[in-house]
PDB file of C-alpha atoms (C1' of nucleotides) in Angstrom:
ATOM      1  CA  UNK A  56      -0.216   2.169  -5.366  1.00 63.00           C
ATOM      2  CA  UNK A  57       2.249   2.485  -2.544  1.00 91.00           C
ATOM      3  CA  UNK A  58       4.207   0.074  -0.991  1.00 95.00           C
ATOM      4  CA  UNK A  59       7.758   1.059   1.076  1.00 97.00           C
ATOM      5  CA  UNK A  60       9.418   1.610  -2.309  1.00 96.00           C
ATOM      6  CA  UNK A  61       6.949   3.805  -3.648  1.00 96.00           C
ATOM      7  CA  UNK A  62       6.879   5.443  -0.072  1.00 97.00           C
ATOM      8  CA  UNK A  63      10.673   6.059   0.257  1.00 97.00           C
ATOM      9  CA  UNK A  64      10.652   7.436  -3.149  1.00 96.00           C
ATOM     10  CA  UNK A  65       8.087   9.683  -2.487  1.00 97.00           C
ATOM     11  CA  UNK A  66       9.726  11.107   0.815  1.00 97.00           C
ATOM     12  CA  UNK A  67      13.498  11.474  -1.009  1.00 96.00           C
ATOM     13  CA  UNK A  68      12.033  13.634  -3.907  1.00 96.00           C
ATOM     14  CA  UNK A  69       9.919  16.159  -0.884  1.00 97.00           C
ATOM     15  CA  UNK A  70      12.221  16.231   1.113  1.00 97.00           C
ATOM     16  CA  UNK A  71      14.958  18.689  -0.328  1.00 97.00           C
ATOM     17  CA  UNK A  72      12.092  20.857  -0.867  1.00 97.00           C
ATOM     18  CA  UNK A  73       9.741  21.146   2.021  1.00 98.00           C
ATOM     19  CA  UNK A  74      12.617  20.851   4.947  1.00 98.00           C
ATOM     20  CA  UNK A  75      13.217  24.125   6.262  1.00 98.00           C
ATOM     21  CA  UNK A  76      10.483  25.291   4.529  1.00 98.00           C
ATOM     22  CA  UNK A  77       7.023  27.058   5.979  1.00 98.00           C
ATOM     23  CA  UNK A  78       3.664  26.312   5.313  1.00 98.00           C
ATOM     24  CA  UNK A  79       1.763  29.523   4.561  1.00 98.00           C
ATOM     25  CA  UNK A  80      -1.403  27.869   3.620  1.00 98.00           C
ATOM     26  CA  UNK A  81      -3.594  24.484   3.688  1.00 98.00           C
ATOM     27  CA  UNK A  82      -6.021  23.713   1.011  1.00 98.00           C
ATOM     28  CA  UNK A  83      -8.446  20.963   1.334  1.00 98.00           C
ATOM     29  CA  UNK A  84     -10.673  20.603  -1.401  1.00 98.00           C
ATOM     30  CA  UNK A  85     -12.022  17.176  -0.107  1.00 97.00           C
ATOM     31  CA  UNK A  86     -12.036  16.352   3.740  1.00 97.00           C
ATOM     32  CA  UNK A  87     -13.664  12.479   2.494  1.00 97.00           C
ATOM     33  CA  UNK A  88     -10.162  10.229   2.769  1.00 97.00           C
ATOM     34  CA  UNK A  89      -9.981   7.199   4.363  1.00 97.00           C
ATOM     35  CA  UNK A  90     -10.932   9.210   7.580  1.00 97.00           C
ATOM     36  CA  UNK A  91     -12.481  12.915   7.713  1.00 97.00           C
ATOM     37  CA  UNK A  92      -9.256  15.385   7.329  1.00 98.00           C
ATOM     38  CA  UNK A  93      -9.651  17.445  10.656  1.00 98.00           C
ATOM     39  CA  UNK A  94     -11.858  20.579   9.999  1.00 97.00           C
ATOM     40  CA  UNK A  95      -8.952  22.390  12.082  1.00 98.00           C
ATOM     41  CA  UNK A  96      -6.387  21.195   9.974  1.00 98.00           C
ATOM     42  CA  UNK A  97      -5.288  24.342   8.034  1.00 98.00           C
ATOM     43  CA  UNK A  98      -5.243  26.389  11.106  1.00 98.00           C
ATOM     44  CA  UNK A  99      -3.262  24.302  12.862  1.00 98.00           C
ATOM     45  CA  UNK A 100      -0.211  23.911  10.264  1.00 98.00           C
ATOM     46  CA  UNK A 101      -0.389  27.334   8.435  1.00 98.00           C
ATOM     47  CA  UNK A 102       2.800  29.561   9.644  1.00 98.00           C
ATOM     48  CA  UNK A 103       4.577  26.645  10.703  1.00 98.00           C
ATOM     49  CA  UNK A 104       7.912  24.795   9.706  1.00 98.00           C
ATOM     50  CA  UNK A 105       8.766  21.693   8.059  1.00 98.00           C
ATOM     51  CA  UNK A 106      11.975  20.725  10.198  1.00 98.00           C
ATOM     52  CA  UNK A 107      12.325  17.116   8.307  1.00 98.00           C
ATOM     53  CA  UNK A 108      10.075  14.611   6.518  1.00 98.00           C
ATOM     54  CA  UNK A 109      10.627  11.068   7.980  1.00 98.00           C
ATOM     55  CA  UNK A 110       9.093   8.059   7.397  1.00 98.00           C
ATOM     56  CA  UNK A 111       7.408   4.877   9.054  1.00 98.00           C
ATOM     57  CA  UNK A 112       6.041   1.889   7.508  1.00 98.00           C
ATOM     58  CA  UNK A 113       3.753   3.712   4.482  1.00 97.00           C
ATOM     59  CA  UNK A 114       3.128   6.784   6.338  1.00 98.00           C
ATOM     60  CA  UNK A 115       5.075   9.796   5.326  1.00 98.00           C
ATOM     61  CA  UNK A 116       6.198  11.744   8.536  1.00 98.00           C
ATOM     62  CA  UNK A 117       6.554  15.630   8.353  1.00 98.00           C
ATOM     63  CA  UNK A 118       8.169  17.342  11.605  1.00 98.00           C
ATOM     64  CA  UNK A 119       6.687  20.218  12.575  1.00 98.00           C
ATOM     65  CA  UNK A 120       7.515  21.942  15.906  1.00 94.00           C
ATOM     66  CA  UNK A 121       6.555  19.922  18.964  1.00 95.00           C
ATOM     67  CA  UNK A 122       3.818  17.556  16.289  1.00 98.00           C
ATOM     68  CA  UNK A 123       3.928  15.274  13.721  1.00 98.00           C
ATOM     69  CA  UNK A 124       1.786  15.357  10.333  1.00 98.00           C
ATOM     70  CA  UNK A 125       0.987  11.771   9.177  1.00 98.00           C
ATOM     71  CA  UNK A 126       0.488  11.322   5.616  1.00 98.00           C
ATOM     72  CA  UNK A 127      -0.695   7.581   3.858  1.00 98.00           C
ATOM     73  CA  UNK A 128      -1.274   7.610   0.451  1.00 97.00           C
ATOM     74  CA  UNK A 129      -3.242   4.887   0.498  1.00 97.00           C
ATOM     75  CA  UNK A 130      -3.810   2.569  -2.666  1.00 95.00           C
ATOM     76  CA  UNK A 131      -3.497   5.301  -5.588  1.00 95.00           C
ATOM     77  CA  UNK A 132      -2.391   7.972  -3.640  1.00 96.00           C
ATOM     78  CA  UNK A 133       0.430  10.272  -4.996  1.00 95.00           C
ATOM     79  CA  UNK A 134       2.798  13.688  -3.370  1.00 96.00           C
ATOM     80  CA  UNK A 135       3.479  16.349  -6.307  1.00 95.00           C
ATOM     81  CA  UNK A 136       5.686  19.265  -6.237  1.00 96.00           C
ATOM     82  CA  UNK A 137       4.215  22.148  -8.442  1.00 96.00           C
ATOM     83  CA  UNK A 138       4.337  25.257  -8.810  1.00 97.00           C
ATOM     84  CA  UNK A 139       1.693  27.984  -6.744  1.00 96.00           C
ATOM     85  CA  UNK A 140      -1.598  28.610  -8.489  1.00 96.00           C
ATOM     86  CA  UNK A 141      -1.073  25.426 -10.766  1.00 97.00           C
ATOM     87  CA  UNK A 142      -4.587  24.473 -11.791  1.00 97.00           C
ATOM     88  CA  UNK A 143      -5.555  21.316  -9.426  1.00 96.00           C
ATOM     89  CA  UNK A 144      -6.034  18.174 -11.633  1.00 94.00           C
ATOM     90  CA  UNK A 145      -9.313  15.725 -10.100  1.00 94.00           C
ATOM     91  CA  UNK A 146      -8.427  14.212  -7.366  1.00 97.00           C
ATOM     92  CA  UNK A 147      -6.515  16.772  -5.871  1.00 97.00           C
ATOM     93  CA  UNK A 148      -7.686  16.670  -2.644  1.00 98.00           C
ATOM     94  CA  UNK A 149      -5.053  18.793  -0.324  1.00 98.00           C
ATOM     95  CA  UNK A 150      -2.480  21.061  -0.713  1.00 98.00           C
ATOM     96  CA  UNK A 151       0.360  22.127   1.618  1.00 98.00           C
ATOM     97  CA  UNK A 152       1.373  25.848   0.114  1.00 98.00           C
ATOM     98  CA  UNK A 153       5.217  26.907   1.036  1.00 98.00           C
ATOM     99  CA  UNK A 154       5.667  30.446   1.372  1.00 98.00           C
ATOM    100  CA  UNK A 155       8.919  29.962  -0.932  1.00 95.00           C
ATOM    101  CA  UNK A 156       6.113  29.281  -3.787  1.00 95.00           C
ATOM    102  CA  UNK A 157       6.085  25.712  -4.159  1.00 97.00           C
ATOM    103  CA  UNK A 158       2.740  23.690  -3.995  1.00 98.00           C
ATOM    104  CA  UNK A 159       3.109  19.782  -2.246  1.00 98.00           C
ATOM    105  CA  UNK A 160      -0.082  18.727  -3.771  1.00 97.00           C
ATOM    106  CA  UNK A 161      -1.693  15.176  -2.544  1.00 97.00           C
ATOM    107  CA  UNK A 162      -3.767  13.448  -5.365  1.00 96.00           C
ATOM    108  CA  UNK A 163      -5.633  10.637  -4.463  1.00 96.00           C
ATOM    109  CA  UNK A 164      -8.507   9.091  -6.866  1.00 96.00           C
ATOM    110  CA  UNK A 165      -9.860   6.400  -4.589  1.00 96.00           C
ATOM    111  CA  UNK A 166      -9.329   8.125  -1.181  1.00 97.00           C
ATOM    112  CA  UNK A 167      -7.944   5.642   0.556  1.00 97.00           C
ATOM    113  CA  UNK A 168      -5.165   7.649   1.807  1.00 97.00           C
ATOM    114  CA  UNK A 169      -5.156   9.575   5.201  1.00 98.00           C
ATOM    115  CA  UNK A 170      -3.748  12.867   6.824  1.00 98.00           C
ATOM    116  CA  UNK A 171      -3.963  13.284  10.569  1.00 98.00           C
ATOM    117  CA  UNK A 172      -2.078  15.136  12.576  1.00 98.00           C
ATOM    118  CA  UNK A 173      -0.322  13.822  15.537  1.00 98.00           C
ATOM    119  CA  UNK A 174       1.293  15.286  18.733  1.00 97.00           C
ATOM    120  CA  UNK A 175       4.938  14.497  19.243  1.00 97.00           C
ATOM    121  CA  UNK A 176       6.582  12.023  16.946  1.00 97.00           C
ATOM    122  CA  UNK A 177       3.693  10.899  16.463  1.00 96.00           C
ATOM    123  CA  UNK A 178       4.652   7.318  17.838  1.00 95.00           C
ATOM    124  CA  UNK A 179       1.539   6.965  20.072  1.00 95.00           C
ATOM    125  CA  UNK A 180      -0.826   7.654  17.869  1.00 96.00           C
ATOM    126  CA  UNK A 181      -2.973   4.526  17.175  1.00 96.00           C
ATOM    127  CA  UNK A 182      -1.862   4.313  13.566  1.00 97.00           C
ATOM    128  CA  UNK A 183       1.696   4.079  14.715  1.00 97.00           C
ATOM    129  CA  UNK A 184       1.236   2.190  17.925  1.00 95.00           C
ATOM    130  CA  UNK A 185       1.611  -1.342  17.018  1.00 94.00           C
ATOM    131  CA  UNK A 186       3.708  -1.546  13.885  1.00 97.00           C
ATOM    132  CA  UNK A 187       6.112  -4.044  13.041  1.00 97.00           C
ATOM    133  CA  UNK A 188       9.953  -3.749  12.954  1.00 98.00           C
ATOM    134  CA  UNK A 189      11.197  -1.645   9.842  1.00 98.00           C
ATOM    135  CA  UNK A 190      12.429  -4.294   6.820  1.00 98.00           C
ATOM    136  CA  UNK A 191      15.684  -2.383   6.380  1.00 98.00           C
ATOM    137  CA  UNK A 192      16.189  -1.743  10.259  1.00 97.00           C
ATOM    138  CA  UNK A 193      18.336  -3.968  12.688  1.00 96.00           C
ATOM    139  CA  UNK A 194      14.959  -5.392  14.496  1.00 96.00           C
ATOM    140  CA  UNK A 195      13.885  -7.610  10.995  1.00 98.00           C
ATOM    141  CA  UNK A 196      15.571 -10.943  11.215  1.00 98.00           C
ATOM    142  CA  UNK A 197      14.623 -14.370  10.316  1.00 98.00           C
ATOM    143  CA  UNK A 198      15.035 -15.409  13.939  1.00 98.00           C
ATOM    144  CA  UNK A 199      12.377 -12.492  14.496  1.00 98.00           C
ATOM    145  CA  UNK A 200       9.794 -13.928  11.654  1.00 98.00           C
ATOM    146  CA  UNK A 201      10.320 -17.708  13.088  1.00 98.00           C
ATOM    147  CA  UNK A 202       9.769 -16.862  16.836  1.00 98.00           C
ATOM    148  CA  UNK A 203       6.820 -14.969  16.011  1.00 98.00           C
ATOM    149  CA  UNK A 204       5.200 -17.712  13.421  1.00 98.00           C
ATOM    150  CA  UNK A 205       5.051 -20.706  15.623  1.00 97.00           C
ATOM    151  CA  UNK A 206       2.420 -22.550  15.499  1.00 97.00           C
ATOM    152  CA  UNK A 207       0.787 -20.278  13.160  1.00 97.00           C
ATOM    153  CA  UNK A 208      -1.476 -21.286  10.136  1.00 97.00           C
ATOM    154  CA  UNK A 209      -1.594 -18.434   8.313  1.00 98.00           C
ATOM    155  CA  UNK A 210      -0.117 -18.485   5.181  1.00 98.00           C
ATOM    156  CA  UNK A 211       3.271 -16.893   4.725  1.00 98.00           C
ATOM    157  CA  UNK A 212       2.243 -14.540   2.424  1.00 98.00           C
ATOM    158  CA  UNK A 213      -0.228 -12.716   4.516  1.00 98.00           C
ATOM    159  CA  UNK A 214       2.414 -13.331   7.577  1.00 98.00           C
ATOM    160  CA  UNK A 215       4.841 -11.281   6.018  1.00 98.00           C
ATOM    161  CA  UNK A 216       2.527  -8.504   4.482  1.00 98.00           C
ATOM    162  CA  UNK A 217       0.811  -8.164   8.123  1.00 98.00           C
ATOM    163  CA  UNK A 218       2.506  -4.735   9.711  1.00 98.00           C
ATOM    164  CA  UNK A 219       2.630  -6.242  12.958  1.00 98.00           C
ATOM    165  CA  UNK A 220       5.378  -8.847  11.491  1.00 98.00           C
ATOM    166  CA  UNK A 221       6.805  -6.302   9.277  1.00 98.00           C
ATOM    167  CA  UNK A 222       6.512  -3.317   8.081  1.00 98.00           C
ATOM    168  CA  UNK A 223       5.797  -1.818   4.662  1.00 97.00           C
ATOM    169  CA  UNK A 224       5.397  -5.059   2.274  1.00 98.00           C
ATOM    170  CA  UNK A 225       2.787  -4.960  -0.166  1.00 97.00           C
ATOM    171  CA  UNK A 226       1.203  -7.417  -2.500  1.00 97.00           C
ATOM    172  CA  UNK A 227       4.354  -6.633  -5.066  1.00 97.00           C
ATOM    173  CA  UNK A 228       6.899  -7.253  -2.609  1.00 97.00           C
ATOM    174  CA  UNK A 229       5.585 -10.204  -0.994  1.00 98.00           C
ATOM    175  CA  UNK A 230       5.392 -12.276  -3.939  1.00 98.00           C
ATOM    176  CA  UNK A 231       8.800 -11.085  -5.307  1.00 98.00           C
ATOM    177  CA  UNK A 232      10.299 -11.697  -1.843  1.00 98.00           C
ATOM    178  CA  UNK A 233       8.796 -15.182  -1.417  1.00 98.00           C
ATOM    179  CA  UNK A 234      10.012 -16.360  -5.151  1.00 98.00           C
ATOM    180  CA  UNK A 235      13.789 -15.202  -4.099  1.00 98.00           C
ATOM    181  CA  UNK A 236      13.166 -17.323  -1.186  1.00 98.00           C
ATOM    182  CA  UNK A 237      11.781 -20.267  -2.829  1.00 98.00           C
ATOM    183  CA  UNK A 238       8.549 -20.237  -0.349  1.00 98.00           C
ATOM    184  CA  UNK A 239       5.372 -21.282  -1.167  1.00 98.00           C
ATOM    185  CA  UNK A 240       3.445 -18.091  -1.106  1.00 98.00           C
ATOM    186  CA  UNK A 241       0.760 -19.988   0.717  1.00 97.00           C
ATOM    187  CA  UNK A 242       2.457 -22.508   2.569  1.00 98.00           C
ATOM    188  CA  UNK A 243       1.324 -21.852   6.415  1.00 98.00           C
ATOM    189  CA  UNK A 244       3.852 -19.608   8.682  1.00 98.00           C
ATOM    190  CA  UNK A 245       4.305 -22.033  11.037  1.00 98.00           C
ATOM    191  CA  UNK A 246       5.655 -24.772   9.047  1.00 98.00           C
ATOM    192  CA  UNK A 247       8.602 -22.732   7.819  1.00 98.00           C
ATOM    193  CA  UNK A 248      11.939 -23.392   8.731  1.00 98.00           C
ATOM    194  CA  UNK A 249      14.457 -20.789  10.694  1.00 98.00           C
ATOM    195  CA  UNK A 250      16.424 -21.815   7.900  1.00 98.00           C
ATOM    196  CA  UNK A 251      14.297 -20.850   5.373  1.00 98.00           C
ATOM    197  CA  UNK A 252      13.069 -17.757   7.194  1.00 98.00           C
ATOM    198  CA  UNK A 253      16.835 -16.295   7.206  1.00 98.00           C
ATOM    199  CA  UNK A 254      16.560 -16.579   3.837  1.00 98.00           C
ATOM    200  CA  UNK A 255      13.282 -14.843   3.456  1.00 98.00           C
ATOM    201  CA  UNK A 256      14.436 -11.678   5.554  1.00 98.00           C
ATOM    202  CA  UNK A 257      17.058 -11.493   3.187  1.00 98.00           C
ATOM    203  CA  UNK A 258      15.056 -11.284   0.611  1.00 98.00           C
ATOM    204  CA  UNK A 259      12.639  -9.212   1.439  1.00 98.00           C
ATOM    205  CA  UNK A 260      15.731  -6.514   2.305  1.00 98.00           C
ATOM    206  CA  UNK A 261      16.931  -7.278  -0.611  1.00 98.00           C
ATOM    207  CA  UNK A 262      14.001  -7.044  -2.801  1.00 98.00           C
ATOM    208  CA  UNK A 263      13.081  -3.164  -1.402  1.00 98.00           C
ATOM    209  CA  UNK A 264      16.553  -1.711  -1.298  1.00 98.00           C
ATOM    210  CA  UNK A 265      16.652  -3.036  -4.587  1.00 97.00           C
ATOM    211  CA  UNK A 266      13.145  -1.218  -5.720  1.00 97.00           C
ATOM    212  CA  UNK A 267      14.120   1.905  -3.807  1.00 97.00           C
ATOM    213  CA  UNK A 268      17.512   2.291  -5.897  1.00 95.00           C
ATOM    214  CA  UNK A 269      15.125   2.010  -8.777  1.00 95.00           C
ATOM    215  CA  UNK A 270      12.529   4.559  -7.670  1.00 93.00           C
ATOM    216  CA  UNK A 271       9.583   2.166  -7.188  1.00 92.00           C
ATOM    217  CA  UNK A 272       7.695   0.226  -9.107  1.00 91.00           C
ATOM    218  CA  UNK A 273       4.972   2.076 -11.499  1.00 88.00           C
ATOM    219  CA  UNK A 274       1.850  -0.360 -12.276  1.00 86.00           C
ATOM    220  CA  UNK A 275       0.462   2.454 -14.147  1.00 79.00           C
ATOM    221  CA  UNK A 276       0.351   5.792 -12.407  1.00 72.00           C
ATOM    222  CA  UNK A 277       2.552   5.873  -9.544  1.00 79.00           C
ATOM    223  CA  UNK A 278       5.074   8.849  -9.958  1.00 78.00           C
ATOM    224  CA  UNK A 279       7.439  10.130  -7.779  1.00 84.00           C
ATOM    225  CA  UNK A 280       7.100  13.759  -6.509  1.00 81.00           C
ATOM    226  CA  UNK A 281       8.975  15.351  -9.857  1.00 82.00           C
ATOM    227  CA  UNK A 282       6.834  13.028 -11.779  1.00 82.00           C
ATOM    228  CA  UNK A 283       8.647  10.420 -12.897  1.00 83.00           C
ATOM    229  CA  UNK A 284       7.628   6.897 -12.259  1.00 87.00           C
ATOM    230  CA  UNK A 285       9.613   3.786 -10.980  1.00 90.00           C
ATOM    231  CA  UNK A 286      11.270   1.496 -13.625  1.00 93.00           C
ATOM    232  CA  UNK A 287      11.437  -1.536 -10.807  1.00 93.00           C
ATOM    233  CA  UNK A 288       8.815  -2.931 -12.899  1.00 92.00           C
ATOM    234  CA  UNK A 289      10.763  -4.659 -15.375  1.00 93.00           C
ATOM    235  CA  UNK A 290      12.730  -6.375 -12.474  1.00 95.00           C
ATOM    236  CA  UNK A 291       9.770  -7.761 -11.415  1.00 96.00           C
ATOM    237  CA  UNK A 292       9.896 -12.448 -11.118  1.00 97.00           C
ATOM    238  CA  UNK A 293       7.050 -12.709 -10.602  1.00 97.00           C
ATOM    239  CA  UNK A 294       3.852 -10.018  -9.556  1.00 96.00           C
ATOM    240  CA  UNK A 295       1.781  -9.653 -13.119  1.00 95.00           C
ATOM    241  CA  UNK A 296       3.303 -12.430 -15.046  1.00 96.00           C
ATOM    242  CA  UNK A 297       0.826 -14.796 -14.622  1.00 95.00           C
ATOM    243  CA  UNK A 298       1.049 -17.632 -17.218  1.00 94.00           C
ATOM    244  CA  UNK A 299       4.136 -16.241 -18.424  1.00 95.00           C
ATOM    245  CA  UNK A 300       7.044 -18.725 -18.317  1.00 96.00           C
ATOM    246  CA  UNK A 301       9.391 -18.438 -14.840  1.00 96.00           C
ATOM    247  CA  UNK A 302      12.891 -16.782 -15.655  1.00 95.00           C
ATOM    248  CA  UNK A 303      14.694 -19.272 -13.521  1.00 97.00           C
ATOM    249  CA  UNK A 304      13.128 -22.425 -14.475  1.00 97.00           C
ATOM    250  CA  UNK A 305      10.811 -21.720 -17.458  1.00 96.00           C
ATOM    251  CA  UNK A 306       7.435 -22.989 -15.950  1.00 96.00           C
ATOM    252  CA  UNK A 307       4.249 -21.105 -16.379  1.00 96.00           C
ATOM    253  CA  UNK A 308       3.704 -19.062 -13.263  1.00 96.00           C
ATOM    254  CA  UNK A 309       0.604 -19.687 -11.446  1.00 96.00           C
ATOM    255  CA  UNK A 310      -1.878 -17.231 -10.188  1.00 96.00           C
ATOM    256  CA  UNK A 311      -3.749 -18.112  -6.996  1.00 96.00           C
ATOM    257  CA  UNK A 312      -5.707 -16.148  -4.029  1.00 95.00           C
ATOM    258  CA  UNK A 313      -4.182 -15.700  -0.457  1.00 96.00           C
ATOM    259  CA  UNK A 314      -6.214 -13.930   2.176  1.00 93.00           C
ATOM    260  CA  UNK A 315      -7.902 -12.276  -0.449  1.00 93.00           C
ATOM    261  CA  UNK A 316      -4.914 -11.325  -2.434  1.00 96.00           C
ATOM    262  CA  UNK A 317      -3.897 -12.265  -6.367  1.00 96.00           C
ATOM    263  CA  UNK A 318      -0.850 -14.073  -5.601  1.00 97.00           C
ATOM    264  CA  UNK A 319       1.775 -15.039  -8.683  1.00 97.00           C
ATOM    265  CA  UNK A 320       4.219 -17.763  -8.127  1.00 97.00           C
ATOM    266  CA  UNK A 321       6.035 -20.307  -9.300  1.00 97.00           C
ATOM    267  CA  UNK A 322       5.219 -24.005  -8.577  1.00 96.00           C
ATOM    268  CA  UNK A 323       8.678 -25.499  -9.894  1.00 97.00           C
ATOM    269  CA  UNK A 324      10.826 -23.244  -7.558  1.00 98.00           C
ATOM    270  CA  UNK A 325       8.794 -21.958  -4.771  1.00 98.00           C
ATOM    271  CA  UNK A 326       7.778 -25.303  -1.916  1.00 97.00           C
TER     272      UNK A 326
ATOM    273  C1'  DC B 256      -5.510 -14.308  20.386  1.00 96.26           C
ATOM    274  C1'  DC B 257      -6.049 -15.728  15.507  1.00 96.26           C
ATOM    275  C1'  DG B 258      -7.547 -15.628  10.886  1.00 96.26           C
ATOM    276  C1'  DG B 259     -10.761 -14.781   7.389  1.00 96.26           C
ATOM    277  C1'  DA B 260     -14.251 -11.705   5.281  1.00 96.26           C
ATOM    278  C1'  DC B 261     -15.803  -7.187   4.424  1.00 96.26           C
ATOM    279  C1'  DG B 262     -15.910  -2.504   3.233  1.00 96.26           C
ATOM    280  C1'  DC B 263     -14.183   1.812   1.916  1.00 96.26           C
ATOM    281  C1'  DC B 264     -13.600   4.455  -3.239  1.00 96.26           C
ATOM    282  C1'  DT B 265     -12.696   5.369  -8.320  1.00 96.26           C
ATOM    283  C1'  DG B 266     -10.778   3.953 -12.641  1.00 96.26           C
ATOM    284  C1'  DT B 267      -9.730   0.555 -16.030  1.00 96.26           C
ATOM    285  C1'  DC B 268     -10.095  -3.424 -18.626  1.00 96.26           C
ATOM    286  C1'  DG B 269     -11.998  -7.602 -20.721  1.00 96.26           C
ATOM    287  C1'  DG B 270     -15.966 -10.078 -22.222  1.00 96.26           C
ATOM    288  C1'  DC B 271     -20.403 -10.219 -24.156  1.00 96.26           C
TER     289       DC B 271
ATOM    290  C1'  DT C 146     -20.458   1.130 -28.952  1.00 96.26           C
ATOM    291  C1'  DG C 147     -22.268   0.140 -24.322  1.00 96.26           C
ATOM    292  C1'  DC C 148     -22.880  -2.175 -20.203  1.00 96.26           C
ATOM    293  C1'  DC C 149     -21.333  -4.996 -16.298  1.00 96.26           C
ATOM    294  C1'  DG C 150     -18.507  -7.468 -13.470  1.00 96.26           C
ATOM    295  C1'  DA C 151     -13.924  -8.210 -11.878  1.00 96.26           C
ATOM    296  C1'  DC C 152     -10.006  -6.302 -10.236  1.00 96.26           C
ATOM    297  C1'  DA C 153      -6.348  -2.916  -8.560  1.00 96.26           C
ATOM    298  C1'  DG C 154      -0.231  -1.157  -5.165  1.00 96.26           C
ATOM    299  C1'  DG C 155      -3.922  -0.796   1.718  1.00 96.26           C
ATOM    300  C1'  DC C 156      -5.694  -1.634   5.923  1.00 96.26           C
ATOM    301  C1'  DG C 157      -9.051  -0.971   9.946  1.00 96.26           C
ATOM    302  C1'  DT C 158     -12.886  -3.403  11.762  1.00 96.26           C
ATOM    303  C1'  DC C 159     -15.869  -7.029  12.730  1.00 96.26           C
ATOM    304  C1'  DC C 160     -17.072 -11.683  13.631  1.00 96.26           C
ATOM    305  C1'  DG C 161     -16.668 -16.599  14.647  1.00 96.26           C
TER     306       DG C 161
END
DNA sequence: CCGGACGCCTGTCGGC
DNA sequence: TGCCGACAGGCGTCCG
């Protein structure tokens, strides 16, 4: 489900209510997520505070004192706020219980997501330890995605949706990002210009600022935490219109594969 | 080092 | 209606 978007929206709806706050109890109805969620876990956050929630990349970041908890929801992952003793719908594998009576409840049908938690800010752990620039922060550049793509034959796509490139670009926001640009989604990294590269880190700020004013993009079930979902949808070029004519130039938009992706582009404006 | 393939899970949808 | 394969917003790991 989640890409940055999805993530950001996530983390500006919790945070009002879980900073400051203290977590009186851990419920984990399912340790089987993308990795075991430590049998210790509960122990180790229950009477402690929530100074801030952060994030980096996809993974949420709550502050605790002195540790970090890492959260990933993962491909249909999802953060509620609900009220204490609200009956857990399936799926609802962990909750963090606030002693001011509020429930942050992780649902997460195919598991993929992840909780560890991590001493510090949480910056060494392995998870963390070789991540890409942010796509909003000063370190993304065009300069930054040309230097590193020389003599690379990768395609583009999966260049720029790798988090050691860049972080937090999903299958959405690559293809939207690389139609804005007029790039080839499959067109290898190493044969794009610095030109053209300038004008792909623009759009791939562009492109998530633009989804995060509109509260993500909802496929089908992604909500944010009060439970409404993203309306970046209908902003959408390209991802899911296959054979649907291009808004710019009116051509059927093609559907392809790239590194094992479904890719959606369009051949008249993207080279 | 690089890049491609695979696997982890469940739910949904389209075709027969 | 039922079954079955394909596919889905991610990403760590393995292998050549």
């Amino acid at each position: 489900m989640p890409e940055l978007p999805e993530v950001e929206t996530t983390r500006r709806g919790v945070a009002p209510h879980v900073s400051g706050a203290t977590i009186s109890d851990v419920v984990v109805r399912d340790h089987r997520l993308r990795w075991p969620v430590a049998e210790d876990l509960p122990q180790r956050l229950r009477g402690r505070q929530v100074s801030a929630v952060d994030r980096r990349a996809k993974y949420l970041l709550f502050r605790l004192d002195g540790d970090t908890l890492l959260l990933h929801l993962g491909m249909s992952g999802s953060l509620r706020l609900v009220p204490a003793r609200t009956p857990p719908e399936p799926h609802a594998h962990l909750d963090l219980v606030f002693s001011h009576g509020q429930v942050l409840r992780f649902t997460d049908p195919r598991r993929f997501g992840s909780v560890h938690l991590a001493p510090g800010d949480g910056g060494s752990h392995p998870l963390l330890a070789r991540l890409g620039p942010e796509p909003l922060g000063d370190g993304f550049t065009g300069e930054w995605l040309y230097q590193r793509s020389r003599g690379r034959r990768q395609a583009v796509k999966a260049f720029i949706m790798d988090a050691a490139t860049v972080v937090g670009v999903g299958n959405i926001y690559a293809a939207e990002a690389l139609f804005r640009a007029g790039i080839h989604p499959a067109r290898a990294a190493g044969r794009v210009s610095r030109r053209r590269y300038g004008e792909l880190a623009a759009a791939v700020r562009a492109v998530l600022a633009e989804a995060i004013d509109a509260g993500g993009t909802t496929l089908r079930d992604f909500v944010g935490s009060g439970g409404r979902p993203g309306y970046f949808r209908q902003s959408l070029s390209v991802y899911g219109r296959a054979g649907q004519p291009c808004r710019a130039c009116g051509a059927p938009l093609r559907l392809i594969q790239v590194g094992q992706r479904s890719t959606c582009y369009c051949s008249g404006c993207q080279r």
